[in-house]
Tab-separated table of C-alpha atoms in Angstrom:
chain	number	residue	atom	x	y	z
A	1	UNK	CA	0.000	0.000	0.000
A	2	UNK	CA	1.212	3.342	-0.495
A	3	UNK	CA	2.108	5.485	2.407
A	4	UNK	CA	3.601	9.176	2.555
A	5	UNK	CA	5.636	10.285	5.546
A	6	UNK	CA	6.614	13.764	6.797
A	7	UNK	CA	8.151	13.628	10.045
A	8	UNK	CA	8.221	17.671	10.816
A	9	UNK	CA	5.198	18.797	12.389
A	10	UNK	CA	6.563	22.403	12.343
A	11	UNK	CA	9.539	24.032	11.511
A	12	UNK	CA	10.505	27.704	12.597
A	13	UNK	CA	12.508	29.897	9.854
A	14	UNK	CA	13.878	33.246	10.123
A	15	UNK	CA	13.094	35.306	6.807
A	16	UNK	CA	14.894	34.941	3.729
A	17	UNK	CA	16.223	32.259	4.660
A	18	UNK	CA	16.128	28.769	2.683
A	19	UNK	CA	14.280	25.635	3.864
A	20	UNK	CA	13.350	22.272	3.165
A	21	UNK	CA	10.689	20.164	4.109
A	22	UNK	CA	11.181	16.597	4.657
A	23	UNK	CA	8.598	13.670	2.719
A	24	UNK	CA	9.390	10.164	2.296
A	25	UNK	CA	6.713	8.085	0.215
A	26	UNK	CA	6.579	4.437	-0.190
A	27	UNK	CA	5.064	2.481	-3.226
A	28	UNK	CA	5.658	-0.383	-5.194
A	29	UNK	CA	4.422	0.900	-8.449
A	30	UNK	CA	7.547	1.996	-10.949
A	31	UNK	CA	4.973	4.864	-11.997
A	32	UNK	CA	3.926	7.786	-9.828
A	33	UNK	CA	3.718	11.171	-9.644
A	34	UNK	CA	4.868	13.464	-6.423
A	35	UNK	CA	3.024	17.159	-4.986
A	36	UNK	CA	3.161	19.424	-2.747
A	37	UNK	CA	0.830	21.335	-1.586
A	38	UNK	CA	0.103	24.152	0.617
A	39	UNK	CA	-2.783	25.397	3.142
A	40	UNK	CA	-2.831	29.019	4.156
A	41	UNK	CA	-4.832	29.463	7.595
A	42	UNK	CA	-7.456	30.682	4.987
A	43	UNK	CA	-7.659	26.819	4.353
A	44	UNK	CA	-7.496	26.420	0.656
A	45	UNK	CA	-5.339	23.934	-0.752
A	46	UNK	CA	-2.969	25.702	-3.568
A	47	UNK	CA	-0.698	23.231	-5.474
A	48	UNK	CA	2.997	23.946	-5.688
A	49	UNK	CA	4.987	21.328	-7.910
A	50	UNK	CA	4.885	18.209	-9.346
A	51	UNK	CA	7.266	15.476	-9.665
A	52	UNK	CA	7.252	12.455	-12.001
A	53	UNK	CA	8.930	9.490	-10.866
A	54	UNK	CA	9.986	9.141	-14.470
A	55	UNK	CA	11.699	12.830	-14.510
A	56	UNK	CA	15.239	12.494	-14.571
A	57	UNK	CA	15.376	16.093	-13.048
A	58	UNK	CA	14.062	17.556	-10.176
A	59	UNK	CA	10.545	19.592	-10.881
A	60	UNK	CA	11.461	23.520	-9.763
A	61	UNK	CA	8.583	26.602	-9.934
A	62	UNK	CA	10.233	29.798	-9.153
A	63	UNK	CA	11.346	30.198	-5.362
A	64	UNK	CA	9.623	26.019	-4.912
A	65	UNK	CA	12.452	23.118	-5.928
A	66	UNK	CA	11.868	18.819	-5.318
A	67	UNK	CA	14.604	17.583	-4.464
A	68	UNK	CA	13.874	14.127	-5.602
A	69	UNK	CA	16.034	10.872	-4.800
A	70	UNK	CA	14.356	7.854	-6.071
A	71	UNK	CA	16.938	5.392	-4.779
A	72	UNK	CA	16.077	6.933	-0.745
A	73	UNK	CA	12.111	7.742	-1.824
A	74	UNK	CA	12.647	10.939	-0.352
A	75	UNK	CA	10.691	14.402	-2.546
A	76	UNK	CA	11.876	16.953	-0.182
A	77	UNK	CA	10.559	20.554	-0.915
A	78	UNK	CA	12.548	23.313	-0.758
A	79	UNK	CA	11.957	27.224	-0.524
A	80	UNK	CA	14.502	29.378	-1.210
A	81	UNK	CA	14.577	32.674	0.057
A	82	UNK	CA	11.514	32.505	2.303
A	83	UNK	CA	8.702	35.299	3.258
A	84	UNK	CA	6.470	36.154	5.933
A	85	UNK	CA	3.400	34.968	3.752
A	86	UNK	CA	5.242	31.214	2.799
A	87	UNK	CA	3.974	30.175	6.380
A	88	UNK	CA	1.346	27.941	6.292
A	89	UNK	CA	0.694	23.955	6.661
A	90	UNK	CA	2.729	22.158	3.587
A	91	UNK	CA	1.411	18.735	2.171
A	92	UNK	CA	3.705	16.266	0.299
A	93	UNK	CA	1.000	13.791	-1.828
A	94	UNK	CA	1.233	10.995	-3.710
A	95	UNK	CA	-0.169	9.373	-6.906
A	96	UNK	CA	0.530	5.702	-7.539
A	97	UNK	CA	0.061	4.762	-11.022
A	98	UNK	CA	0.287	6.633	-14.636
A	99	UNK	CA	-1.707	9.383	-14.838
A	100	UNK	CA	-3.938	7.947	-17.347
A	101	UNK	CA	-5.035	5.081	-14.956
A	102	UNK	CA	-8.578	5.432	-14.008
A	103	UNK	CA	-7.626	3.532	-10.751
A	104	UNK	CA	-5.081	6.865	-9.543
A	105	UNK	CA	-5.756	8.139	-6.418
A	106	UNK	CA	-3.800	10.501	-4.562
A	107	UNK	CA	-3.006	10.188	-0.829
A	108	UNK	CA	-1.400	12.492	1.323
A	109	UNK	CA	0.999	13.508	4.128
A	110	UNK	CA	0.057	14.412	7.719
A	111	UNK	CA	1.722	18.089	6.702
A	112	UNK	CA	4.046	20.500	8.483
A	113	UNK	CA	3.097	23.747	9.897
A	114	UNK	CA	5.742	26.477	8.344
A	115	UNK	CA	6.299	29.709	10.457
A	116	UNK	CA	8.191	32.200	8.862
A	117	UNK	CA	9.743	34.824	11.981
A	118	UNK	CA	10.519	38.185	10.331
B	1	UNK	CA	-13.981	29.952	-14.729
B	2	UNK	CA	-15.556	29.104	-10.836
B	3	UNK	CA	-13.241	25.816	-10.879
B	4	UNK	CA	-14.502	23.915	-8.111
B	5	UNK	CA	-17.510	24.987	-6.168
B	6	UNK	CA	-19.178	23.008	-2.976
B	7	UNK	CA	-22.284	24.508	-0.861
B	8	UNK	CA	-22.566	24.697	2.020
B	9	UNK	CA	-19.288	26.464	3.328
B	10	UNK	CA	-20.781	25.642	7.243
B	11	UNK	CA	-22.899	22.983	8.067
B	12	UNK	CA	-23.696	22.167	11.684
B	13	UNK	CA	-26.282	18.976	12.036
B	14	UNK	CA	-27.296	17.035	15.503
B	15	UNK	CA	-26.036	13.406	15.776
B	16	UNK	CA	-28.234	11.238	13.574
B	17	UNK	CA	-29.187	13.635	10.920
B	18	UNK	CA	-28.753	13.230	7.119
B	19	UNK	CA	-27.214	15.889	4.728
B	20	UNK	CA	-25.620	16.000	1.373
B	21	UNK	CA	-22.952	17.985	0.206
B	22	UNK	CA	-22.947	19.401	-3.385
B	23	UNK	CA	-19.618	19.820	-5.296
B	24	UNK	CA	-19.302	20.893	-8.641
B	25	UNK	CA	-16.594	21.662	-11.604
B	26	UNK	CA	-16.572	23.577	-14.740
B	27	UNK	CA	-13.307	22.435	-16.088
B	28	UNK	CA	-14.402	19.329	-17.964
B	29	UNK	CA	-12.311	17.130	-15.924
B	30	UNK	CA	-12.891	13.557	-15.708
B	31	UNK	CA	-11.805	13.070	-12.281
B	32	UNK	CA	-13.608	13.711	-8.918
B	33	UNK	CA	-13.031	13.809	-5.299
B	34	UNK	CA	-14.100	13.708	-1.595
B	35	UNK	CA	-11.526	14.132	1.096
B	36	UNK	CA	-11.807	14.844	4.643
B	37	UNK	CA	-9.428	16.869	6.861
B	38	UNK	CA	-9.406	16.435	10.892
B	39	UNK	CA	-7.843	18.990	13.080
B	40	UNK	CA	-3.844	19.157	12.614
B	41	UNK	CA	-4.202	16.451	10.120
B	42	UNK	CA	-4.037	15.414	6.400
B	43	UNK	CA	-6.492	14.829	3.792
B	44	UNK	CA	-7.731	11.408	4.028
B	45	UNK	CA	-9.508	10.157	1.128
B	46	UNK	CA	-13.112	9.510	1.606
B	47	UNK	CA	-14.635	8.400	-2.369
B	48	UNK	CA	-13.144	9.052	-5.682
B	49	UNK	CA	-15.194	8.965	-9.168
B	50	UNK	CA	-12.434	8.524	-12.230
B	51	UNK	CA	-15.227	9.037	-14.864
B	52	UNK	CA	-18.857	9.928	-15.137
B	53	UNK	CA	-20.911	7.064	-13.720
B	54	UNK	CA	-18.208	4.623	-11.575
B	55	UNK	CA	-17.109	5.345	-8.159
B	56	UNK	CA	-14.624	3.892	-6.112
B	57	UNK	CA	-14.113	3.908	-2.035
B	58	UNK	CA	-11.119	5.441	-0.455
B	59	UNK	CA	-9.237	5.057	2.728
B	60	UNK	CA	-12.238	6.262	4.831
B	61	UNK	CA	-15.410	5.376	3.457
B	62	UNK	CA	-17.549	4.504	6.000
B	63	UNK	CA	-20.880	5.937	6.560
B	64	UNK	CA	-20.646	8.171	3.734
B	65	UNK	CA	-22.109	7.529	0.181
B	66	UNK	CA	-21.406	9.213	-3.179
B	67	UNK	CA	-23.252	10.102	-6.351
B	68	UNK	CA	-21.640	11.056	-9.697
B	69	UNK	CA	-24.524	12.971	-11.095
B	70	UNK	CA	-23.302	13.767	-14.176
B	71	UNK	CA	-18.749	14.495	-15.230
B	72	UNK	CA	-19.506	18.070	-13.800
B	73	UNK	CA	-20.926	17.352	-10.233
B	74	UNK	CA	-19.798	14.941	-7.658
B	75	UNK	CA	-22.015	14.902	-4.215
B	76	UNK	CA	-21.230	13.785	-0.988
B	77	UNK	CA	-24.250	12.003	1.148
B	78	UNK	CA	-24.333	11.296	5.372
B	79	UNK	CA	-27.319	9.509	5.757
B	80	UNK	CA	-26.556	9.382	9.741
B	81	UNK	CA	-24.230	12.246	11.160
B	82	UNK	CA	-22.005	11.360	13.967
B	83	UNK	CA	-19.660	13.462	16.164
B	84	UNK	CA	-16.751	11.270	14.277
B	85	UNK	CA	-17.601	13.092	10.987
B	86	UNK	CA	-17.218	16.418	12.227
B	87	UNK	CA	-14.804	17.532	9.580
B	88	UNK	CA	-13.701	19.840	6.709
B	89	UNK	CA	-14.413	18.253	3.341
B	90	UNK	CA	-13.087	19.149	-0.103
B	91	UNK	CA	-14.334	18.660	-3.165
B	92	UNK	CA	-11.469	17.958	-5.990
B	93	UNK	CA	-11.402	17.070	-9.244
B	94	UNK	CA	-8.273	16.324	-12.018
B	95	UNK	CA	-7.607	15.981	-15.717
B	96	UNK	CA	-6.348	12.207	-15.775
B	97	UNK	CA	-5.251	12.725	-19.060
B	98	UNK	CA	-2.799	15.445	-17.833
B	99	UNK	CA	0.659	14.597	-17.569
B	100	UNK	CA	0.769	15.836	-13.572
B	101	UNK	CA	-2.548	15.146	-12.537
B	102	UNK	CA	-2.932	18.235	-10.693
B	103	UNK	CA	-5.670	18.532	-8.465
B	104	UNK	CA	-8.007	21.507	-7.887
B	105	UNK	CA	-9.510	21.834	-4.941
B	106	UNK	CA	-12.851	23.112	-3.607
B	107	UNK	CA	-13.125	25.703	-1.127
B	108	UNK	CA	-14.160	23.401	1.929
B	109	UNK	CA	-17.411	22.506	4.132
B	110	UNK	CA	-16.887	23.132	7.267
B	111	UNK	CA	-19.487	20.595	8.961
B	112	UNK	CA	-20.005	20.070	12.889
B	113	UNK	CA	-22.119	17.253	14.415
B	114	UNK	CA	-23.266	17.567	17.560
């Protein structure tokens, strides 16, 4: 069964500085697909970045970076150059399966609360 | 371009009582999605729909039901509310076709059982 793991349930982070956020997954399929997510105290859920497990390079969207090792099953987020509105609960999430399965679900992370201290 | 709506936003309901909640897209996506999030915790997944008319069970099914109207709505049925379900819920829904398989997600019900 799959199973996603992030063992930080909060981090402190003075601003500007860079962080990473720890996820570990576990899965048995050779096809999957990696997020991250995050959840303002407004509560919405606003996707970040995406990871393929077939991408031979790790998935980056402007400040947001995976640092993907397959080998470890680690997708570790990072934010570089963090800000006062970047605090929020973070989700790591899983799909197990090509995309184009109709059997793909996605499962997800317990989170990690981000607080950014100016 | 709403994306993904669901009504109600609050909900509060005595133990026992039945309720459904509505969720609808207007992206054309294939893909739907109920999830439930406790207090401090993740989204568990409660029913998924890959396509109009099948439906599939999640990690946490129990004592809910689903109904895939039609590919643009996707409701969520408790047909006997107990304290255990007091929850947010969000809707989602996905392109499967996509190569990421993004998910867009619904603003939340926030629903209390007393």
């Amino acid at each position: 069964a799959q199973k996603i793991t992030q063992t930080q349930p909060g981090m402190f982070v003075q601003e500007k500085e860079a962080v990473t956020l720890d996820c570990t997954y576990d899965t048995s399929d050779q096809s999957y697909g990696l997020f991250w997510y995050k959840q303002p105290s407004s509560g919405e859920m606003i996707f970040l970045i995406y990871q393929g497990s077939y991408d031979e390079q790790n998935a980056t969207e402007g400040r947001y970076s995976l640092n993907f090792q397959k080998a470890r099953k680690s997708a570790n987020l990072v934010i570089s150059a963090s800000q006062l509105g970047d605090s929020a609960m973070y989700f790591c999430a899983m799909r197990e399966g090509p995309s184009w399965s109709s059997a793909s679900k996605i499962i997800f992370g317990s989170g990690t609360r981000l607080s950014i201290r100016p | 371009n709403a994306g993904v709506t669901q009504t109600p936003k609050f909900q509060v309901l005595k133990t026992g009582q039945s309720m459904t909640l509505q969720c609808a897209q207007d992206m054309n996506h294939n893909s739907m999605y109920w999830y439930r999030q406790d207090p401090g915790m993740g989204l568990r997944l409660i029913y998924y729909s890959a396509s109009e008319g099948t439906t599939d069970k999640g990690e946490v099914p129990n004592g809910y039901n689903v109904s895939r109207l039609n590919k643009r709505e996707f409701s969520l049925r408790l047909e006997s509310a107990a304290p255990s379900q007091t929850s947010v819920y969000f809707c989602a829904s996905s392109e499967r076709d996509s190569d990421s398989y993004e998910q867009y997600f619904g603003p939340g019900t926030r629903l209390t059982v007393t």
